[in-house]
Amino acid sequence: MITADGGPEPGAFWACLPLPALLIDAEGVVAAMNPAAELFLNLSARHLKGQALLERLHIDAPMEEAMARVRINQAAVVINDVELTTGERAPVQCQIQIAPLRDERDLSMVLISPRDITDRLGRSSAGKAAARSAIGMAEMLAHEIENPLAGISGAAQLLAMNLSAEDRELSDLIVEETRRIVKLLEQVEQFGNLRAPQRQSVNLHDALDRARRSALVGFARHMVIIEDYDPSLPNTYADSDQLMQVFLNLIKNAAEALGPAGGTIRLRTFYDLSLRLRHKDGSGNPLALQVEIIDDGPGLPPGIADNVFEPFVSGRENGTGLGLALVSRIIADHEGWVAAESVPGRTVFRVSLPLAAKNIAGV
């Protein structure tokens, strides 16, 4: 919207501001919040308005003192390296800026700059070369080990023909274990030989539904899977089969976290323009399409939460650590982004994908 003097209306800036922002009165009560804050905090403006900010948010900083200084001095305050959470998500490290409004002395703006997204993107880029080296070494070892394993298995089977029943149990164990190792090596080789995606305009709900149906007739048959889709989402630019594999791996990861007792897995899709992937040449593309796989399991082990997408990192006994690494690699090949956040009782894996070319012009 344009004002009479030819400038944009202030409300347009407020709604389009990509960072979470709130207006706080002199008593620390929320007077307003922008759409980015609603999304980041997972709280509606109507729900939070009129409530004391520090009663709804847990902020590891002397916020009351900082807000008082802003009101008294009418000068901005910046607080770095602050952990913020609503209690329903893992703490996110942020920079918080508090500034007075020029024409409203009783109001202050609280601007939240999450470091979570940029830090993870940076770590992801820095770790790609290391991951490629690790996978290259694993592929080489897999190739060299497979032949000796085949010889060991064959020799054990020949020996079993002339052994007693008691000794045959030992030879059968040798054969069984060699087959298990060969299967693991095949997974490593499959990871290394992933083909380039054949990308086209794809309805991500189609790929998500294929994964859901496959999971329900297999490993997730004792789970409750809830669909929380935004049917208005435009298409993404992706390889449909690889996208389905990503969603299937994430649903399987959630099912394994829930265990034999079962639980609830929620599949959520929505639109968010606040995330943009920046390339080395300075160009960037918006990752507006969001898919979340949410489970109510025990959460990720603290020791692996930051490295869960790296090869050979697993929170399960006898896990290969390749399922989530494969997810990360496929999404990276699609110029997207994947992240996880976890607290006991709620783990969220979020996949952010670009729009298909014909939809980008409207962004």
Short mmCIF file of C-alpha atoms in Angstrom, two decimals:
data_model
loop_
_atom_site.label_atom_id
_atom_site.label_comp_id
_atom_site.label_asym_id
_atom_site.label_seq_id
_atom_site.Cartn_x
_atom_site.Cartn_y
_atom_site.Cartn_z
CA MET A 1 0.00 0.00 0.00
CA ILE A 2 1.15 3.57 -0.80
CA THR A 3 0.50 6.64 1.36
CA ALA A 4 -0.60 10.07 0.04
CA ASP A 5 3.01 11.31 -0.08
CA GLY A 6 4.03 8.38 -2.28
CA GLY A 7 5.71 6.27 0.40
CA PRO A 8 4.77 2.79 1.61
CA GLU A 9 2.47 2.44 4.61
CA PRO A 10 4.24 1.47 7.86
CA GLY A 11 2.04 -1.61 8.16
CA ALA A 12 3.48 -2.95 4.91
CA PHE A 13 6.99 -2.88 6.37
CA TRP A 14 5.78 -4.54 9.57
CA ALA A 15 4.09 -7.42 7.73
CA CYS A 16 7.01 -7.96 5.33
CA LEU A 17 9.79 -7.77 7.94
CA PRO A 18 11.51 -11.19 7.64
CA LEU A 19 12.75 -11.22 11.26
CA PRO A 20 10.48 -11.91 14.26
CA ALA A 21 9.45 -8.58 15.85
CA LEU A 22 7.20 -7.65 18.76
CA LEU A 23 5.97 -4.34 20.19
CA ILE A 24 6.13 -4.21 24.00
CA ASP A 25 4.53 -1.58 26.23
CA ALA A 26 6.02 -0.06 29.40
CA GLU A 27 4.72 -2.96 31.50
CA GLY A 28 6.36 -5.59 29.29
CA VAL A 29 3.03 -6.60 27.74
CA VAL A 30 2.85 -7.57 24.06
CA ALA A 31 1.02 -4.93 22.04
CA ALA A 32 1.62 -6.48 18.59
CA MET A 33 3.73 -9.02 16.74
CA ASN A 34 4.49 -9.49 13.06
CA PRO A 35 3.80 -12.64 10.99
CA ALA A 36 7.46 -13.72 11.19
CA ALA A 37 7.20 -13.70 15.01
CA GLU A 38 4.01 -15.76 14.88
CA LEU A 39 5.75 -18.37 12.76
CA PHE A 40 8.98 -18.39 14.78
CA LEU A 41 7.24 -18.64 18.15
CA ASN A 42 4.42 -20.86 16.85
CA LEU A 43 1.97 -18.51 18.63
CA SER A 44 -0.74 -16.35 17.07
CA ALA A 45 -0.74 -12.58 17.58
CA ARG A 46 -4.30 -12.77 18.88
CA HIS A 47 -3.24 -15.33 21.49
CA LEU A 48 -0.11 -13.49 22.68
CA LYS A 49 -1.36 -9.91 22.52
CA GLY A 50 -2.11 -8.52 25.97
CA GLN A 51 0.10 -11.02 27.76
CA ALA A 52 3.40 -10.35 29.51
CA LEU A 53 6.23 -11.25 27.16
CA LEU A 54 8.46 -12.86 29.79
CA GLU A 55 5.63 -15.04 31.06
CA ARG A 56 5.31 -16.72 27.64
CA LEU A 57 8.93 -16.76 26.49
CA HIS A 58 11.93 -18.11 28.33
CA ILE A 59 14.83 -15.77 27.51
CA ASP A 60 18.23 -16.36 29.08
CA ALA A 61 19.03 -12.66 29.54
CA PRO A 62 18.16 -9.76 31.92
CA MET A 63 15.31 -8.60 29.69
CA GLU A 64 13.47 -6.51 32.31
CA GLU A 65 16.60 -4.48 32.99
CA ALA A 66 17.30 -4.07 29.27
CA MET A 67 13.74 -2.91 28.48
CA ALA A 68 13.87 -0.42 31.35
CA ARG A 69 17.14 1.04 30.01
CA VAL A 70 15.61 1.45 26.57
CA ARG A 71 12.61 3.34 27.98
CA ILE A 72 14.73 5.60 30.21
CA ASN A 73 17.55 6.36 27.75
CA GLN A 74 15.44 6.19 24.57
CA ALA A 75 18.33 4.31 22.97
CA ALA A 76 18.57 0.84 21.47
CA VAL A 77 20.11 -2.13 23.31
CA VAL A 78 21.58 -5.22 21.65
CA ILE A 79 21.97 -8.53 23.52
CA ASN A 80 24.08 -11.22 21.83
CA ASP A 81 24.10 -15.00 22.27
CA VAL A 82 20.76 -15.33 24.04
CA GLU A 83 18.90 -18.64 24.32
CA LEU A 84 15.17 -18.29 23.67
CA THR A 85 12.38 -20.87 23.85
CA THR A 86 8.62 -21.04 24.30
CA GLY A 87 9.01 -24.26 26.27
CA GLU A 88 7.63 -26.31 23.38
CA ARG A 89 10.81 -26.31 21.28
CA ALA A 90 14.52 -26.62 21.81
CA PRO A 91 16.24 -23.36 22.83
CA VAL A 92 17.43 -21.29 19.87
CA GLN A 93 20.42 -19.00 20.14
CA CYS A 94 19.51 -15.48 19.07
CA GLN A 95 20.56 -11.89 19.00
CA ILE A 96 17.90 -9.63 20.54
CA GLN A 97 17.62 -5.93 19.75
CA ILE A 98 15.35 -3.67 21.78
CA ALA A 99 14.67 -0.19 20.40
CA PRO A 100 12.31 2.64 21.36
CA LEU A 101 9.67 3.81 18.93
CA ARG A 102 10.29 7.44 18.03
CA ASP A 103 6.67 8.56 18.22
CA GLU A 104 5.49 6.19 20.96
CA ARG A 105 7.60 6.55 24.11
CA ASP A 106 5.69 3.81 25.92
CA LEU A 107 6.35 1.25 23.20
CA SER A 108 9.54 -0.62 22.36
CA MET A 109 10.31 -2.99 19.50
CA VAL A 110 11.93 -6.34 20.30
CA LEU A 111 13.65 -7.72 17.21
CA ILE A 112 14.77 -11.37 17.32
CA SER A 113 17.57 -12.54 15.01
CA PRO A 114 17.78 -16.34 15.25
CA ARG A 115 21.30 -17.66 14.74
CA ASP A 116 19.95 -21.18 14.37
CA ILE A 117 19.32 -21.08 10.62
CA THR A 118 22.49 -19.26 9.55
CA ASP A 119 24.74 -21.29 11.83
CA ARG A 120 23.35 -24.58 10.59
CA LEU A 121 23.62 -23.51 6.97
CA GLY A 122 27.23 -22.51 7.59
CA ARG A 123 28.04 -25.80 9.30
CA SER A 124 26.32 -27.68 6.48
CA SER A 125 28.40 -25.95 3.80
CA ALA A 126 31.64 -26.39 5.73
CA GLY A 127 30.94 -30.06 6.34
CA LYS A 128 30.16 -31.06 2.76
CA ALA A 129 33.80 -31.57 1.77
CA ALA A 130 34.48 -33.62 4.90
CA ALA A 131 31.38 -35.72 4.26
CA ARG A 132 32.44 -36.38 0.66
CA SER A 133 35.88 -37.49 1.85
CA ALA A 134 34.39 -39.81 4.46
CA ILE A 135 32.00 -41.36 1.95
CA GLY A 136 34.81 -41.75 -0.60
CA MET A 137 36.93 -43.62 1.92
CA ALA A 138 33.96 -45.77 2.95
CA GLU A 139 33.22 -46.66 -0.71
CA MET A 140 36.81 -47.71 -1.26
CA LEU A 141 36.81 -49.88 1.87
CA ALA A 142 33.44 -51.38 0.94
CA HIS A 143 34.75 -52.39 -2.47
CA GLU A 144 37.93 -53.93 -1.02
CA ILE A 145 36.16 -55.78 1.80
CA GLU A 146 33.33 -57.38 -0.19
CA ASN A 147 35.51 -59.94 -2.00
CA PRO A 148 37.26 -61.31 1.14
CA LEU A 149 33.89 -61.50 2.87
CA ALA A 150 32.46 -63.57 0.03
CA GLY A 151 35.43 -65.96 0.40
CA ILE A 152 34.94 -66.24 4.17
CA SER A 153 31.23 -66.94 3.76
CA GLY A 154 31.87 -69.59 1.08
CA ALA A 155 34.55 -71.29 3.17
CA ALA A 156 32.25 -71.38 6.20
CA GLN A 157 29.49 -73.00 4.15
CA LEU A 158 31.90 -75.68 2.86
CA LEU A 159 33.16 -76.40 6.36
CA ALA A 160 29.59 -76.76 7.64
CA MET A 161 29.06 -79.79 5.39
CA ASN A 162 31.43 -81.90 7.52
CA LEU A 163 30.77 -80.45 10.97
CA SER A 164 28.69 -81.67 13.87
CA ALA A 165 25.42 -79.93 14.66
CA GLU A 166 27.07 -78.01 17.53
CA ASP A 167 29.95 -76.78 15.38
CA ARG A 168 27.59 -76.02 12.52
CA GLU A 169 25.98 -73.35 14.68
CA LEU A 170 29.31 -71.52 14.72
CA SER A 171 29.73 -71.75 10.95
CA ASP A 172 26.17 -70.53 10.46
CA LEU A 173 26.99 -67.58 12.69
CA ILE A 174 29.98 -66.74 10.48
CA VAL A 175 27.78 -66.85 7.35
CA GLU A 176 25.05 -64.76 8.99
CA GLU A 177 27.47 -62.07 10.19
CA THR A 178 29.27 -61.83 6.85
CA ARG A 179 25.93 -61.33 5.11
CA ARG A 180 25.05 -58.57 7.59
CA ILE A 181 28.36 -56.81 6.88
CA VAL A 182 27.85 -57.14 3.12
CA LYS A 183 24.40 -55.58 3.47
CA LEU A 184 25.92 -52.66 5.39
CA LEU A 185 28.59 -52.20 2.72
CA GLU A 186 25.91 -52.16 0.04
CA GLN A 187 24.20 -49.28 1.88
CA VAL A 188 27.48 -47.37 1.90
CA GLU A 189 27.96 -47.94 -1.83
CA GLN A 190 24.35 -46.95 -2.54
CA PHE A 191 24.89 -43.71 -0.64
CA GLY A 192 28.01 -42.92 -2.64
CA ASN A 193 26.42 -43.76 -6.01
CA LEU A 194 23.29 -41.63 -5.64
CA ARG A 195 22.33 -40.38 -9.09
CA ALA A 196 21.78 -36.72 -9.87
CA PRO A 197 18.12 -35.72 -9.39
CA GLN A 198 15.86 -35.60 -12.45
CA ARG A 199 14.03 -32.44 -11.43
CA GLN A 200 10.68 -31.21 -12.67
CA SER A 201 7.58 -29.48 -11.32
CA VAL A 202 6.25 -31.76 -8.56
CA ASN A 203 3.37 -31.61 -6.10
CA LEU A 204 5.15 -32.34 -2.83
CA HIS A 205 1.93 -33.71 -1.32
CA ASP A 206 1.98 -36.51 -3.89
CA ALA A 207 5.48 -37.57 -2.80
CA LEU A 208 4.54 -37.16 0.87
CA ASP A 209 1.41 -39.27 0.47
CA ARG A 210 3.33 -42.04 -1.32
CA ALA A 211 5.74 -42.16 1.60
CA ARG A 212 2.89 -42.14 4.13
CA ARG A 213 1.07 -45.03 2.45
CA SER A 214 4.26 -47.06 2.13
CA ALA A 215 5.08 -46.49 5.81
CA LEU A 216 1.58 -47.48 7.01
CA VAL A 217 1.76 -50.90 5.35
CA GLY A 218 5.27 -51.51 6.70
CA PHE A 219 7.32 -50.17 9.58
CA ALA A 220 4.71 -47.60 10.72
CA ARG A 221 1.65 -49.86 10.69
CA HIS A 222 1.28 -49.51 14.50
CA MET A 223 1.65 -45.68 14.36
CA VAL A 224 -0.93 -42.91 14.07
CA ILE A 225 0.00 -40.62 11.17
CA ILE A 226 -1.81 -37.27 11.06
CA GLU A 227 -1.96 -35.23 7.85
CA ASP A 228 -1.85 -31.47 8.40
CA TYR A 229 -1.50 -30.20 4.84
CA ASP A 230 -1.87 -26.78 3.26
CA PRO A 231 -3.60 -27.78 -0.01
CA SER A 232 -2.89 -24.37 -1.57
CA LEU A 233 0.88 -24.91 -1.78
CA PRO A 234 2.35 -24.50 -5.28
CA ASN A 235 4.63 -27.11 -6.82
CA THR A 236 8.28 -27.57 -5.98
CA TYR A 237 11.14 -28.31 -8.40
CA ALA A 238 12.31 -31.81 -7.51
CA ASP A 239 12.88 -35.44 -8.40
CA SER A 240 9.64 -37.07 -7.27
CA ASP A 241 11.22 -40.44 -6.41
CA GLN A 242 14.08 -38.92 -4.45
CA LEU A 243 11.68 -36.60 -2.62
CA MET A 244 9.54 -39.59 -1.69
CA GLN A 245 12.69 -41.33 -0.38
CA VAL A 246 13.47 -38.30 1.80
CA PHE A 247 10.01 -38.31 3.37
CA LEU A 248 10.06 -42.09 3.81
CA ASN A 249 13.43 -41.94 5.58
CA LEU A 250 12.20 -39.19 7.91
CA ILE A 251 8.97 -41.05 8.73
CA LYS A 252 11.01 -44.21 9.36
CA ASN A 253 13.34 -42.27 11.65
CA ALA A 254 10.31 -41.00 13.60
CA ALA A 255 8.82 -44.50 13.83
CA GLU A 256 12.09 -45.95 15.11
CA ALA A 257 12.32 -43.19 17.72
CA LEU A 258 8.78 -44.02 18.93
CA GLY A 259 9.60 -47.72 19.18
CA PRO A 260 7.32 -50.78 19.39
CA ALA A 261 4.88 -49.00 21.72
CA GLY A 262 3.93 -46.70 18.84
CA GLY A 263 2.96 -43.07 18.95
CA THR A 264 1.87 -40.19 16.76
CA ILE A 265 3.63 -38.84 13.67
CA ARG A 266 2.34 -35.57 12.24
CA LEU A 267 3.02 -34.54 8.65
CA ARG A 268 2.68 -30.76 8.29
CA THR A 269 3.09 -28.57 5.21
CA PHE A 270 2.99 -24.77 5.05
CA TYR A 271 4.32 -21.71 3.22
CA ASP A 272 7.10 -19.52 4.66
CA LEU A 273 8.99 -16.83 2.73
CA SER A 274 11.42 -15.96 5.53
CA LEU A 275 14.08 -18.51 4.53
CA ARG A 276 16.35 -17.85 1.55
CA LEU A 277 19.36 -19.96 0.59
CA ARG A 278 22.30 -17.76 -0.39
CA HIS A 279 24.86 -19.05 -2.92
CA LYS A 280 28.56 -18.21 -3.08
CA ASP A 281 28.03 -15.85 -6.02
CA GLY A 282 25.62 -13.78 -3.96
CA SER A 283 22.49 -15.03 -5.68
CA GLY A 284 19.81 -16.79 -3.72
CA ASN A 285 16.52 -18.59 -4.00
CA PRO A 286 13.60 -18.57 -1.55
CA LEU A 287 12.82 -21.86 0.18
CA ALA A 288 9.14 -21.13 0.65
CA LEU A 289 7.74 -24.68 0.78
CA GLN A 290 7.98 -26.30 4.21
CA VAL A 291 7.41 -29.91 5.25
CA GLU A 292 7.66 -30.97 8.88
CA ILE A 293 7.72 -34.54 10.21
CA ILE A 294 6.88 -34.32 13.91
CA ASP A 295 6.87 -37.16 16.45
CA ASP A 296 6.08 -37.32 20.16
CA GLY A 297 8.96 -39.64 21.02
CA PRO A 298 11.77 -39.21 23.56
CA GLY A 299 13.79 -36.79 21.41
CA LEU A 300 17.28 -36.90 19.94
CA PRO A 301 20.21 -37.83 22.20
CA PRO A 302 21.90 -34.55 23.23
CA GLY A 303 25.29 -35.72 22.02
CA ILE A 304 24.23 -36.07 18.37
CA ALA A 305 21.56 -33.38 17.98
CA ASP A 306 23.89 -30.95 16.17
CA ASN A 307 25.44 -33.61 13.91
CA VAL A 308 22.47 -35.83 13.16
CA PHE A 309 22.73 -35.35 9.37
CA GLU A 310 26.41 -36.29 9.16
CA PRO A 311 27.34 -39.74 7.79
CA PHE A 312 27.81 -42.54 10.36
CA VAL A 313 26.25 -40.53 13.21
CA SER A 314 23.38 -42.50 14.77
CA GLY A 315 21.45 -42.43 18.01
CA ARG A 316 20.37 -46.06 17.66
CA GLU A 317 22.32 -49.15 18.62
CA ASN A 318 23.62 -50.82 15.44
CA GLY A 319 22.40 -47.87 13.38
CA THR A 320 24.45 -47.00 10.28
CA GLY A 321 23.88 -43.25 10.45
CA LEU A 322 23.25 -43.16 6.68
CA GLY A 323 19.47 -42.63 6.58
CA LEU A 324 19.51 -38.98 7.66
CA ALA A 325 22.80 -38.36 5.84
CA LEU A 326 21.05 -39.51 2.65
CA VAL A 327 18.18 -37.11 3.40
CA SER A 328 20.67 -34.25 3.79
CA ARG A 329 22.46 -35.10 0.56
CA ILE A 330 19.28 -35.35 -1.51
CA ILE A 331 17.91 -32.08 -0.16
CA ALA A 332 21.27 -30.36 -0.79
CA ASP A 333 21.16 -31.63 -4.41
CA HIS A 334 17.71 -30.02 -4.65
CA GLU A 335 19.08 -26.66 -3.39
CA GLY A 336 16.96 -27.01 -0.27
CA TRP A 337 17.62 -27.18 3.46
CA VAL A 338 16.82 -29.67 6.21
CA ALA A 339 17.04 -29.13 9.96
CA ALA A 340 16.02 -30.80 13.19
CA GLU A 341 15.05 -29.53 16.59
CA SER A 342 14.18 -31.76 19.51
CA VAL A 343 12.99 -31.73 23.09
CA PRO A 344 11.63 -34.74 24.99
CA GLY A 345 8.14 -35.38 23.68
CA ARG A 346 8.55 -33.41 20.44
CA THR A 347 11.05 -33.85 17.61
CA VAL A 348 10.66 -31.89 14.38
CA PHE A 349 12.48 -32.52 11.11
CA ARG A 350 11.84 -29.64 8.73
CA VAL A 351 12.51 -29.77 4.98
CA SER A 352 12.54 -26.45 3.09
CA LEU A 353 12.24 -26.62 -0.69
CA PRO A 354 12.30 -24.13 -3.58
CA LEU A 355 9.34 -23.29 -5.76
CA ALA A 356 8.98 -24.62 -9.28
CA ALA A 357 10.21 -22.08 -11.84
CA LYS A 358 6.76 -20.85 -12.94
CA ASN A 359 5.91 -19.94 -9.31
CA ILE A 360 9.09 -18.00 -8.51
CA ALA A 361 8.01 -14.82 -10.30
CA GLY A 362 5.27 -14.26 -7.74
CA VAL A 363 7.64 -14.40 -4.76
#
